[in-house]
Every structure is written in structure tokens, then in C-alpha cells.
Coordinates of C-alpha atoms in Angstrom, one line a residue:
Chain A
M427 CA 190.6 -15.5 30.8
K428 CA 187.8 -13.4 29.6
R429 CA 184.6 -15.2 29.2
V430 CA 182.4 -14.3 26.4
S431 CA 178.8 -15.2 26.7
Y432 CA 176.1 -15.0 24.1
K433 CA 172.5 -14.7 24.9
E434 CA 170.2 -16.6 22.6
T435 CA 167.6 -14.5 21.0
W436 CA 164.2 -15.8 19.9
V437 CA 165.5 -15.9 16.3
D438 CA 168.3 -18.2 17.4
K439 CA 165.8 -20.5 19.1
L440 CA 163.9 -20.9 15.9
Y441 CA 167.0 -22.6 14.5
I442 CA 165.8 -21.9 11.0
P443 CA 168.3 -19.2 10.2
A444 CA 171.1 -21.5 11.4
V445 CA 169.7 -24.3 9.3
L446 CA 169.6 -22.1 6.2
K447 CA 173.2 -20.9 6.9
G448 CA 174.4 -24.5 7.0
L449 CA 172.6 -25.4 3.8
I450 CA 174.2 -22.4 2.1
V451 CA 177.7 -23.6 3.2
T452 CA 177.2 -27.0 1.6
L453 CA 175.5 -25.4 -1.5
K454 CA 178.6 -23.3 -2.1
H455 CA 180.7 -26.5 -2.2
L456 CA 178.1 -28.2 -4.3
I457 CA 178.2 -25.6 -7.1
R458 CA 182.0 -25.4 -7.2
P459 CA 183.0 -29.0 -7.9
H460 CA 186.1 -27.7 -9.8
K461 CA 187.9 -27.1 -6.4
N462 CA 188.2 -30.8 -5.9
I463 CA 191.1 -32.0 -3.7
T464 CA 191.0 -35.5 -5.1
I465 CA 192.9 -36.5 -8.3
Q466 CA 191.6 -38.5 -11.2
Y467 CA 194.4 -40.9 -10.6
P468 CA 195.4 -43.0 -13.7
E469 CA 195.0 -40.0 -16.0
Y470 CA 196.4 -37.5 -13.6
K471 CA 199.3 -38.2 -11.3
W472 CA 200.7 -36.3 -8.4
K473 CA 204.2 -35.1 -8.8
P474 CA 206.2 -35.7 -5.6
Y475 CA 208.7 -33.3 -4.1
S476 CA 212.3 -33.8 -5.0
H477 CA 213.1 -35.4 -1.6
Y478 CA 210.4 -38.0 -2.0
R479 CA 211.6 -41.6 -1.3
G480 CA 210.0 -44.0 -3.8
A481 CA 211.2 -47.0 -5.7
H482 CA 215.0 -47.6 -6.0
R483 CA 217.2 -47.5 -9.1
L484 CA 220.8 -48.4 -9.8
N485 CA 222.6 -45.6 -11.6
K486 CA 224.8 -46.1 -14.7
D487 CA 228.0 -44.2 -15.4
E488 CA 228.8 -42.4 -18.7
Q489 CA 229.7 -45.6 -20.5
G490 CA 226.4 -47.1 -19.6
R491 CA 227.9 -49.6 -17.1
I492 CA 226.5 -50.1 -13.6
K493 CA 228.1 -47.7 -11.1
C494 CA 227.9 -50.2 -8.2
V495 CA 231.1 -51.7 -6.9
A496 CA 229.4 -54.3 -4.8
C497 CA 230.8 -53.0 -1.5
E498 CA 227.7 -54.1 0.3
M499 CA 227.5 -50.9 2.4
C500 CA 223.8 -50.5 1.4
A501 CA 223.0 -54.1 2.4
S502 CA 224.6 -53.7 5.8
A503 CA 222.9 -50.3 6.3
C504 CA 219.5 -51.6 5.4
P505 CA 217.4 -52.0 8.6
A506 CA 214.9 -54.3 6.8
H507 CA 217.6 -56.6 5.3
C508 CA 215.9 -56.4 1.9
I509 CA 219.1 -56.0 -0.3
T510 CA 220.9 -59.1 -1.5
I511 CA 224.2 -58.6 -3.3
V512 CA 226.4 -61.3 -4.8
P513 CA 229.7 -59.8 -5.9
A514 CA 232.1 -61.0 -8.6
P515 CA 235.4 -59.7 -9.9
A516 CA 234.8 -56.8 -12.2
P517 CA 235.5 -57.2 -16.0
W518 CA 236.6 -53.6 -16.1
E519 CA 240.0 -52.0 -15.2
D520 CA 238.7 -49.2 -12.9
R521 CA 237.3 -51.4 -10.1
E522 CA 237.8 -54.7 -8.4
R523 CA 234.2 -55.9 -7.9
Y524 CA 230.8 -55.5 -9.4
P525 CA 227.5 -57.2 -8.5
I526 CA 226.4 -60.2 -10.6
K527 CA 223.3 -60.3 -8.6
F528 CA 221.6 -57.3 -7.0
E529 CA 218.1 -57.8 -5.6
I530 CA 215.8 -55.6 -3.6
N531 CA 212.7 -57.0 -2.0
M532 CA 210.3 -54.1 -2.5
L533 CA 207.8 -55.6 -0.2
R534 CA 210.2 -55.7 2.7
C535 CA 211.8 -52.3 2.0
I536 CA 210.7 -49.5 4.3
Y537 CA 211.9 -46.8 2.0
C538 CA 214.1 -45.2 4.7
G539 CA 216.8 -44.2 2.2
F540 CA 219.7 -45.4 4.4
C541 CA 221.1 -47.4 1.4
E542 CA 221.3 -44.2 -0.6
E543 CA 223.1 -42.5 2.2
A544 CA 225.5 -45.3 2.7
C545 CA 226.4 -45.7 -0.9
P546 CA 230.0 -44.3 -1.6
E547 CA 229.6 -44.4 -5.4
E548 CA 226.1 -42.7 -5.6
S549 CA 225.0 -45.9 -7.3
I550 CA 221.8 -46.7 -5.5
E551 CA 219.1 -44.0 -5.3
L552 CA 215.5 -43.6 -4.4
T553 CA 213.4 -42.2 -7.2
E554 CA 210.0 -40.4 -7.1
V555 CA 208.2 -43.5 -8.5
Y556 CA 205.4 -44.4 -6.1
D557 CA 202.9 -46.4 -8.2
F558 CA 204.3 -49.8 -8.9
A559 CA 202.6 -53.1 -8.3
G560 CA 202.9 -56.7 -9.1
N561 CA 200.8 -59.8 -9.4
S562 CA 203.0 -61.9 -7.1
R563 CA 205.5 -61.6 -4.3
R564 CA 208.2 -62.9 -6.6
E565 CA 207.5 -60.1 -9.1
L566 CA 208.2 -57.5 -6.5
I567 CA 211.7 -58.7 -5.8
W568 CA 213.5 -56.4 -8.2
D569 CA 216.7 -57.7 -9.8
K570 CA 219.6 -55.9 -11.3
E571 CA 218.1 -55.6 -14.7
K572 CA 214.9 -54.1 -13.4
L573 CA 216.8 -51.6 -11.2
L574 CA 218.9 -50.5 -14.1
E575 CA 215.7 -50.2 -16.2
M576 CA 214.4 -47.9 -13.5
Y577 CA 217.4 -45.6 -14.2
D578 CA 216.5 -45.3 -17.8
L579 CA 212.9 -44.6 -16.9
T580 CA 213.6 -42.0 -14.3
V581 CA 216.8 -40.3 -15.5
N582 CA 214.5 -37.7 -17.1
E583 CA 211.5 -36.9 -14.9
Y584 CA 209.0 -39.7 -14.5
Y585 CA 205.9 -37.7 -13.5
K586 CA 205.2 -34.5 -15.4
G587 CA 204.4 -31.2 -13.8
K588 CA 205.3 -29.0 -10.9
P589 CA 206.5 -30.9 -7.9
G590 CA 204.3 -31.0 -4.7
T591 CA 201.5 -29.0 -6.1
F592 CA 198.0 -29.9 -7.2
S593 CA 198.6 -28.9 -10.7
Y594 CA 198.0 -32.2 -12.3
S595 CA 199.8 -33.4 -15.3
K596 CA 198.1 -35.7 -17.8
E597 CA 200.1 -38.7 -18.8
K598 CA 199.9 -40.0 -22.3
K599 CA 197.6 -42.9 -22.5
E600 CA 199.6 -46.0 -23.5
K601 CA 198.0 -47.9 -26.4
Chain B
M579 CA 133.7 -55.1 -23.7
V580 CA 136.3 -53.5 -26.0
D581 CA 136.0 -50.4 -23.9
L582 CA 136.7 -52.3 -20.7
I583 CA 139.8 -53.9 -22.2
I584 CA 141.1 -50.5 -23.4
E585 CA 140.5 -49.0 -20.0
L586 CA 142.4 -51.9 -18.5
V587 CA 145.3 -51.5 -20.9
I588 CA 145.4 -47.8 -20.1
I589 CA 145.5 -48.4 -16.4
I590 CA 148.2 -51.1 -16.7
L591 CA 150.2 -48.7 -18.9
K592 CA 149.9 -45.9 -16.4
I593 CA 151.0 -48.2 -13.5
G594 CA 153.9 -49.5 -15.6
I595 CA 155.0 -46.0 -16.6
V596 CA 154.7 -44.6 -13.0
I597 CA 156.5 -47.6 -11.4
G598 CA 159.1 -47.5 -14.1
A599 CA 159.7 -43.8 -13.6
V600 CA 159.9 -44.2 -9.8
M601 CA 162.4 -47.1 -10.2
M602 CA 164.5 -45.1 -12.6
G603 CA 164.3 -42.2 -10.1
V604 CA 165.4 -44.5 -7.3
A605 CA 168.3 -45.8 -9.4
Y606 CA 169.6 -42.4 -10.2
M607 CA 168.9 -41.1 -6.7
T608 CA 171.6 -43.6 -5.5
L609 CA 174.0 -42.1 -8.0
A610 CA 172.9 -38.5 -7.2
E611 CA 173.4 -39.2 -3.5
R612 CA 177.0 -40.4 -4.1
R613 CA 178.0 -37.8 -6.6
L614 CA 176.4 -34.8 -4.8
S615 CA 177.9 -35.9 -1.5
G616 CA 181.2 -36.0 -3.3
F617 CA 180.8 -32.5 -4.6
I618 CA 179.7 -31.2 -1.2
Q619 CA 182.9 -32.8 0.3
D620 CA 185.1 -31.4 -2.6
R621 CA 185.4 -34.9 -4.0
L622 CA 184.3 -36.3 -7.4
G623 CA 182.2 -39.3 -6.5
P624 CA 181.8 -42.3 -8.8
N625 CA 182.4 -41.1 -12.4
R626 CA 183.9 -44.1 -14.1
A627 CA 181.0 -46.3 -15.1
G628 CA 179.8 -44.6 -18.3
P629 CA 179.9 -40.9 -19.0
Q630 CA 179.9 -39.0 -15.6
G631 CA 179.2 -42.4 -13.9
L632 CA 175.7 -42.6 -15.4
L633 CA 175.8 -46.4 -15.7
Q634 CA 176.8 -46.8 -12.0
P635 CA 173.3 -47.8 -10.8
F636 CA 173.2 -50.7 -13.2
A637 CA 176.7 -51.8 -12.2
D638 CA 175.6 -51.7 -8.6
G639 CA 172.4 -53.6 -9.4
I640 CA 174.3 -56.4 -11.2
K641 CA 176.7 -56.6 -8.3
L642 CA 173.9 -56.9 -5.7
F643 CA 172.2 -59.6 -7.7
F644 CA 175.3 -61.7 -8.0
K645 CA 176.3 -61.5 -4.3
E646 CA 176.0 -64.4 -2.0
D647 CA 172.5 -64.4 -0.4
F648 CA 173.5 -65.3 3.2
I649 CA 170.9 -65.9 5.9
P650 CA 172.2 -66.0 9.5
D651 CA 171.7 -69.3 11.3
S652 CA 169.9 -67.8 14.3
A653 CA 167.5 -65.7 12.1
E654 CA 163.8 -66.2 11.9
K655 CA 163.9 -67.5 8.3
L656 CA 160.4 -66.7 7.1
L657 CA 160.2 -63.2 8.5
F658 CA 163.8 -62.5 7.5
F659 CA 162.8 -63.4 4.0
I660 CA 159.6 -61.4 3.6
A661 CA 160.6 -58.3 5.6
P662 CA 162.4 -56.5 2.7
G663 CA 159.2 -56.9 0.7
M664 CA 157.1 -55.5 3.5
I665 CA 159.0 -52.2 3.3
F666 CA 159.3 -52.2 -0.5
V667 CA 155.7 -52.6 -1.4
P668 CA 154.3 -49.8 0.7
A669 CA 157.0 -47.5 -0.6
L670 CA 155.8 -48.0 -4.1
C671 CA 152.0 -48.1 -3.2
V672 CA 151.9 -44.5 -1.9
I673 CA 152.7 -43.1 -5.3
A674 CA 149.4 -44.5 -6.7
V675 CA 147.2 -41.6 -5.5
I676 CA 149.5 -38.8 -6.4
P677 CA 148.3 -36.8 -9.5
F678 CA 151.2 -36.1 -11.8
G679 CA 149.2 -34.2 -14.4
D680 CA 145.7 -33.0 -15.3
S681 CA 144.3 -35.2 -18.1
L682 CA 145.5 -36.1 -21.5
N683 CA 143.3 -36.3 -24.5
I684 CA 144.5 -39.0 -26.8
F685 CA 142.3 -40.2 -29.8
G686 CA 139.2 -38.6 -28.2
R687 CA 139.8 -40.5 -24.9
E688 CA 140.2 -38.6 -21.7
I689 CA 143.1 -40.1 -19.7
Q690 CA 143.3 -39.0 -16.1
L691 CA 147.0 -38.6 -15.2
R692 CA 146.9 -40.4 -11.9
I693 CA 146.7 -44.1 -11.2
A694 CA 143.8 -43.9 -8.6
D695 CA 141.7 -40.9 -7.7
V696 CA 140.8 -41.9 -4.2
N697 CA 138.6 -39.6 -2.2
I698 CA 140.6 -40.3 0.9
G699 CA 144.0 -39.7 -0.8
I700 CA 145.8 -38.2 2.1
L701 CA 144.6 -40.8 4.6
Y702 CA 145.6 -43.5 2.2
I703 CA 149.1 -42.0 2.0
F704 CA 149.5 -41.9 5.8
A705 CA 148.0 -45.4 6.2
I706 CA 150.3 -47.0 3.7
A707 CA 153.4 -45.1 4.6
S708 CA 153.0 -46.2 8.2
L709 CA 153.0 -49.8 7.1
G710 CA 156.6 -49.5 6.0
V711 CA 157.7 -49.5 9.6
Y712 CA 156.7 -53.2 9.8
G713 CA 159.4 -54.1 7.3
I714 CA 162.0 -52.4 9.5
V715 CA 160.7 -53.8 12.7
L716 CA 160.4 -57.4 11.5
G717 CA 163.6 -57.2 9.5
G718 CA 165.5 -56.0 12.6
W719 CA 163.8 -58.4 15.0
S720 CA 164.1 -61.6 12.8
A721 CA 167.8 -61.1 12.2
N722 CA 168.3 -62.0 15.9
N723 CA 171.0 -59.5 16.4
K724 CA 171.1 -56.8 19.2
Y725 CA 172.1 -54.0 16.9
T726 CA 169.3 -54.7 14.4
L727 CA 166.8 -54.9 17.3
F728 CA 168.0 -51.5 18.6
G729 CA 167.4 -50.1 15.2
S730 CA 163.9 -51.5 15.0
L731 CA 163.0 -50.2 18.5
R732 CA 164.2 -46.8 17.6
S733 CA 162.3 -46.9 14.3
V734 CA 159.0 -47.6 16.1
A735 CA 159.4 -44.9 18.6
Q736 CA 160.5 -42.4 15.9
M737 CA 157.5 -43.3 13.7
I738 CA 155.0 -42.8 16.5
S739 CA 156.4 -39.5 17.6
Y740 CA 156.7 -38.1 14.1
E741 CA 153.6 -39.4 12.5
L742 CA 151.5 -37.4 14.9
A743 CA 153.2 -34.1 13.9
L744 CA 153.1 -35.2 10.3
G745 CA 149.3 -35.8 10.3
L746 CA 148.5 -32.7 12.3
S747 CA 150.6 -30.4 10.1
V748 CA 148.5 -31.6 7.1
M749 CA 145.3 -30.7 8.9
G750 CA 145.9 -27.0 8.1
V751 CA 146.2 -27.8 4.4
L752 CA 143.0 -29.9 4.6
M753 CA 141.1 -27.1 6.2
I754 CA 142.0 -24.8 3.4
T755 CA 141.2 -27.4 0.7
G756 CA 138.2 -28.9 2.3
S757 CA 138.9 -32.3 0.8
L758 CA 141.1 -35.3 1.3
R759 CA 141.2 -35.9 -2.5
L760 CA 144.6 -35.0 -3.8
T761 CA 143.1 -33.9 -7.2
E762 CA 141.1 -31.2 -5.4
V763 CA 144.1 -30.2 -3.3
V764 CA 145.9 -29.4 -6.5
E765 CA 142.8 -27.9 -8.1
V766 CA 142.5 -25.3 -5.2
Q767 CA 146.1 -24.3 -5.7
R768 CA 145.6 -23.4 -9.3
S769 CA 144.2 -19.9 -8.7
Y770 CA 146.2 -16.8 -7.9
F771 CA 146.6 -14.3 -5.1
F772 CA 146.1 -10.8 -6.4
G773 CA 146.1 -12.3 -9.9
F774 CA 149.8 -13.2 -10.1
I775 CA 151.1 -15.0 -7.0
P776 CA 150.3 -18.7 -7.4
H777 CA 147.8 -19.9 -4.7
W778 CA 150.2 -22.5 -3.4
N779 CA 149.7 -23.8 0.1
I780 CA 153.3 -23.0 1.0
F781 CA 152.3 -19.3 1.2
L782 CA 149.3 -20.0 3.4
Q783 CA 150.8 -22.7 5.6
P784 CA 154.6 -22.1 5.9
V785 CA 154.6 -23.5 9.5
A786 CA 152.9 -26.6 8.4
F787 CA 155.4 -27.0 5.6
I788 CA 158.4 -26.8 7.9
I789 CA 156.8 -29.3 10.3
F790 CA 155.9 -31.6 7.4
I791 CA 159.2 -31.7 5.7
T792 CA 161.1 -32.2 9.0
A793 CA 158.7 -35.0 9.9
A794 CA 159.2 -36.4 6.4
F795 CA 163.0 -36.7 7.1
A796 CA 162.1 -38.7 10.2
E797 CA 159.5 -40.8 8.3
T798 CA 162.0 -41.8 5.6
N799 CA 164.8 -42.4 8.1
R800 CA 167.1 -39.9 6.5
L801 CA 169.6 -37.8 8.2
P802 CA 169.4 -35.8 10.5
F803 CA 166.9 -38.4 11.9
D804 CA 168.5 -41.6 10.7
L805 CA 168.8 -43.1 14.2
V806 CA 167.4 -46.3 12.8
E807 CA 170.6 -46.9 10.8
A808 CA 173.0 -44.8 12.8
E809 CA 176.2 -46.4 11.4
Q810 CA 178.4 -45.2 14.2
E811 CA 176.4 -46.7 17.0
L812 CA 174.5 -49.6 15.5
V813 CA 176.9 -51.0 12.8
G814 CA 174.3 -50.8 10.0
G815 CA 171.1 -50.5 12.1
Y816 CA 168.1 -52.7 11.2
H817 CA 169.7 -54.1 8.1
T818 CA 173.0 -55.1 9.6
E819 CA 172.4 -58.8 8.9
Y820 CA 171.1 -58.3 5.4
N821 CA 173.1 -58.6 2.2
S822 CA 172.7 -59.2 -1.5
M823 CA 169.5 -58.1 -3.1
K824 CA 167.5 -58.2 0.2
W825 CA 169.7 -55.4 1.5
G826 CA 169.2 -53.8 -2.0
L827 CA 165.5 -53.8 -1.4
Y828 CA 165.9 -51.9 1.8
F829 CA 168.1 -49.5 0.0
L830 CA 165.7 -49.1 -2.9
S831 CA 162.7 -48.6 -0.6
E832 CA 164.6 -45.8 1.3
Y833 CA 165.0 -43.9 -1.9
A834 CA 161.5 -44.8 -3.1
N835 CA 160.2 -43.3 0.2
V836 CA 162.2 -40.2 -0.4
I837 CA 160.8 -39.8 -3.9
T838 CA 157.3 -40.4 -2.6
A839 CA 157.7 -37.9 0.2
S840 CA 159.0 -35.4 -2.3
A841 CA 155.9 -36.0 -4.5
V842 CA 153.6 -35.6 -1.5
I843 CA 155.3 -32.3 -0.5
T844 CA 155.0 -31.1 -4.0
T845 CA 151.3 -32.0 -4.2
L846 CA 150.4 -30.6 -0.8
F847 CA 152.4 -27.4 -0.6
F848 CA 153.8 -26.6 -4.1
G849 CA 150.8 -26.8 -6.4
G850 CA 151.4 -30.4 -7.6
W851 CA 151.6 -30.3 -11.4
H852 CA 150.5 -26.7 -11.6
L853 CA 152.9 -24.6 -13.6
P854 CA 152.1 -20.9 -12.8
W855 CA 151.3 -18.3 -15.5
I856 CA 151.5 -20.9 -18.3
E857 CA 147.7 -21.1 -18.9
K858 CA 147.6 -17.6 -20.4
I859 CA 150.1 -18.4 -23.2
P860 CA 148.2 -20.0 -26.1
M861 CA 149.6 -23.5 -27.0
P862 CA 148.2 -26.9 -28.0
Q863 CA 146.7 -28.7 -25.0
I864 CA 149.0 -31.7 -25.3
L865 CA 152.1 -29.4 -24.9
L866 CA 150.5 -27.8 -21.9
E867 CA 150.0 -31.2 -20.3
L868 CA 153.5 -32.3 -21.0
L869 CA 154.8 -29.1 -19.5
Q870 CA 152.7 -29.6 -16.4
I871 CA 154.0 -33.2 -16.0
G872 CA 157.5 -31.8 -16.4
S873 CA 156.9 -29.2 -13.7
F874 CA 155.7 -32.0 -11.4
V875 CA 158.8 -34.1 -12.1
L876 CA 161.1 -31.1 -11.6
K877 CA 159.5 -30.1 -8.3
T878 CA 159.7 -33.7 -7.1
A879 CA 163.3 -33.9 -8.2
F880 CA 164.2 -30.7 -6.4
F881 CA 162.8 -32.0 -3.1
S882 CA 164.6 -35.4 -3.6
I883 CA 167.8 -33.5 -4.1
F884 CA 166.9 -31.4 -1.1
F885 CA 166.8 -34.6 1.0
I886 CA 170.3 -35.4 -0.2
W887 CA 171.5 -31.9 0.4
V888 CA 170.2 -31.9 3.9
R889 CA 171.7 -35.3 4.6
W890 CA 175.2 -34.1 3.8
T891 CA 174.8 -30.8 5.8
F892 CA 173.5 -31.7 9.2
P893 CA 174.8 -34.1 11.9
R894 CA 172.6 -36.7 13.4
F895 CA 170.3 -35.8 16.4
K896 CA 170.7 -37.6 19.6
Y897 CA 167.9 -39.9 20.5
N898 CA 166.5 -37.7 23.4
Q899 CA 166.8 -34.6 21.2
L900 CA 164.8 -36.4 18.5
M901 CA 162.1 -37.4 21.0
S902 CA 161.8 -34.0 22.6
L903 CA 161.7 -32.3 19.2
G904 CA 158.9 -34.5 18.1
W905 CA 156.8 -34.4 21.2
K906 CA 157.6 -31.0 22.8
V907 CA 158.1 -28.8 19.8
F908 CA 156.4 -30.1 16.7
L909 CA 153.3 -31.5 18.2
P910 CA 152.3 -28.3 20.0
I911 CA 153.2 -26.1 17.0
A912 CA 151.2 -28.4 14.8
I913 CA 148.1 -28.2 17.1
L914 CA 148.6 -24.4 17.3
N915 CA 148.8 -24.2 13.6
V916 CA 145.5 -26.0 13.3
L917 CA 143.9 -23.7 15.8
V918 CA 145.2 -20.5 14.1
T919 CA 144.1 -21.8 10.7
G920 CA 140.7 -22.5 12.0
L921 CA 140.4 -19.1 13.5
F922 CA 141.4 -17.3 10.3
Y923 CA 139.0 -19.6 8.4
A924 CA 136.2 -18.7 10.7
I925 CA 136.9 -15.0 10.5
F926 CA 137.6 -14.6 6.8
S927 CA 135.1 -16.9 5.1

């Protein structure tokens, strides 16, 4: 290894040039506040990459019915045991069972995406939605209606803009 | 009798305006600190309360007033209670001798634009400013907590080692001025070198200026010399056990000290309220006065922002580095500065 040594000159020992250099570095950041790396959150939202694992949704088929056949593959794949399914005989010709109750505890879920992988019908899917909250624990146990609603919300893109970049998209303010 | 009452009203008005201005300055210093630090770190800082976060200081103030005022069981109650006041009062008192303008002529009455024209102005500043350390020491000691006590001890040692350099660096300025009266310090700086360079003391005493401003950082407990607070080592330093508006007072007095230090630097080294080259332009006297007050405020604001700017640029000194810098570097240089100034003074006058 080559050792590089630097002999301090008397100018270095004054420390004032180094101090000024440091001040100039911070001044450059100070006068360019437009290069912020933070986002004005509620107005601007970050668009996740397409492989982002956010909140779940239950997909619908072309006739607007739930795709799920209540096979409970997702519930058994779930490492956090956060999916509860109560099956019932389906009212339709093309399948035997469908869920009358489908609940996901969003507080217990670890967003691993195993349910999505296990699903044979491509019914359960993880969306890009990351900003959801509730006022109680009960509120964050999402039922079938809520999960189907999520499908309607996210079937077209939920966050606007280019995924994964810092080109923010301004969401319309709800009135 | 009427004359006396008018005089009294004028003085009370002046005090009110100056204290009001300083308090507003303090309020907006807290906002400036947070926003500028945000910009320096490529963040935005608080910008939600009002346009560009301009109402943030008031939101903070209301929050502090409504917080629970908790006094620890083991604290020395009386001293714990009065210590914040003991730092806050000196912080505001220093501003009294600083001239922020020449004189204003309103209704045939000459109003001197300073609260008190004391003939020992600089001594008064040092005397009062040193009192502020009692607030820190007693606050830290009375809280009965080891971290606050460490903060207090450091504060005392820091004050002693830096006040010497601070005082000696001003000696050079005093030798040039020949007076302790701050009005005269400004008066001397109103002339010009070669007819166009303003006769500010910064050009005559650059070494003294560097020592003074560095010692001022230590005096006001600001980074890079904020060992008194040193969040990473001492939790919150001397005010660890304080909360609510008592903590707020410590906070306010820190910024009041910064503003005062900036005003003193402006007065001693940057010509005070002197706005160069403006006297030659014909204009009504009142406009000239307002411009000069404006220039004083601008210079003070610049140095206040410089304090913030330095805080977010440099890391904290170690305790031994701080001590050796004060005793082994600044003190000898300050003494040398006095000697060299005296030599030049003896030769050239």
C-alpha cells in the first residue's frame, strides 16, 4: 500500500481557508433549495415501482363478480395468519365456492406477497397503495367490500406520474 | 414638568420598540434557524403554518405556553424557578447601549436613537453579558441532574476561557477609537480611507474581528462551541429538566444573545448604523435616518444568519480542543494584536 502524506503548510494551520471552504459548501446548498430530496407529502405523492407491495385488493372478473373461489390457498400461505375466509356454495355456474366473508387484518399483514403468489385465480393482489390509515384497529381489518372497492380504485393507476422517480405528481385536492 | 413627561414617554417608547424588535427578531430567528437548516440539508423545513411557515413562531409559542409546567421532585425549587429569568434579563439588557441610528428630529425635538448613551458602553456589555452564565449554572445545578450539572460546569469553564479573548480582542478597537462610548465608536467609523473606503474597524482590526466573532460563538453557546448543550453527550445539557415556557425562556435568550452579539459585532467592526457613501446624495434628513436604521438592522440580520449558517456547517469541538483553542491560541493572538496595534498607534500618530 502506498502511503500518501500531506505536510501542513502555515496556510492550513490558520484553518481560515478551510473554514471558508466549508461555509461555501453549505451556502451552495442554501441558495439551491429547489434540489430538495423531501416531498410535500399530501399534495405530492411518490409513485412506487410496479413491484411495490402495498395494500391488497380482490380482483373482479369481466362480469364484475369476485374472482375468488375461496380455495383458502392464500390463507394457508400467509405467514402472519391475517386472512380469514368463510366459504359458501357459489351462486354461479362456473365455480363451486365463493367467499361470503373475506377479511384481511392490515395491522397483522407483513406485506410479503405470498398470498398473491399462492392464488391460483389471480384474485388477490398487492397494489401500490401505501398511504392508508384508520382511527381504530377494527377499521383496519378490511372486509370483502373494502377489498373489492380497492380494485375499483386501483384498476387504473392510483398515484400519478412516473414510477420510482422524484418527479412528483400533484393529486387533485378533494373538496 | 411637561417636558419631563414627554422625555419619559419617548424613553418608554424607545424601550418598547427596541424590545419589541428584538423579540420579533428572536421569534423569527427560530423560524430562520429551522428553515435555513432545512435548506442547507436539502430539506424544506417547517412551511405549513401560514405562508412559507411565517406563523410557525406563534404556533410554537402557544404550544409552549399550554404545555405542562413540570418541576422535578429533587430540584431546588426557588432557583429552578428563577434561573430562566436570570439568563433572559441580561440577554435583553445588553441591547440598551447599542446605537441603532444617529438622531431623529421629530416636531423640533431631537431624539437620540439609542436607549442609553453610557460612557462605559463596552464594559457594560461585557459585564451584563457575563451575568447570563448564572442562569445556566443555577439552572443546571438546581435541576439536580448529573447531565445538567455537567452542562453548567462546562459553561463556566467555557465562559472564563473565552471572555478573556473576547475582552482583549476589543482592546484593539478601543485603542483606535479612544473611547468606550459606543456612539463614539460608530462616529469614528464614519470617515473614509482615501475618500471612498469606509473607515470601518474590520479593515483596521481583522484579527480582532476573527477572535471576537469566534469568542462570540462560545459566549452564546452556539455550535461549534455548544458543549453546554451537547445533545449527543448530555441529553439536553443544562436545560434537560426544563420544559414548557421555562425551557422556552432559555431558548429565547439563546437567540436574544445571538441578536445582541450580532449587534455588537456590527457596532464594533462594521460601522454600526453607518451606511457608506449615502451622505453625499441629497435627501430629506428623516429618509437618511431611516436608511441608516435599515442598514443597522440589515447588518445585524446578516450576522444573525451567519450564526445559523455556521451552526449547520461545522461539527462540535471536543472539550480539550475548545480549551486549548481559547487559552493557547486566541489569548496569545489577542495580546499580540493589542501590542501590534499599540506599536502602529505610537509610530503613526
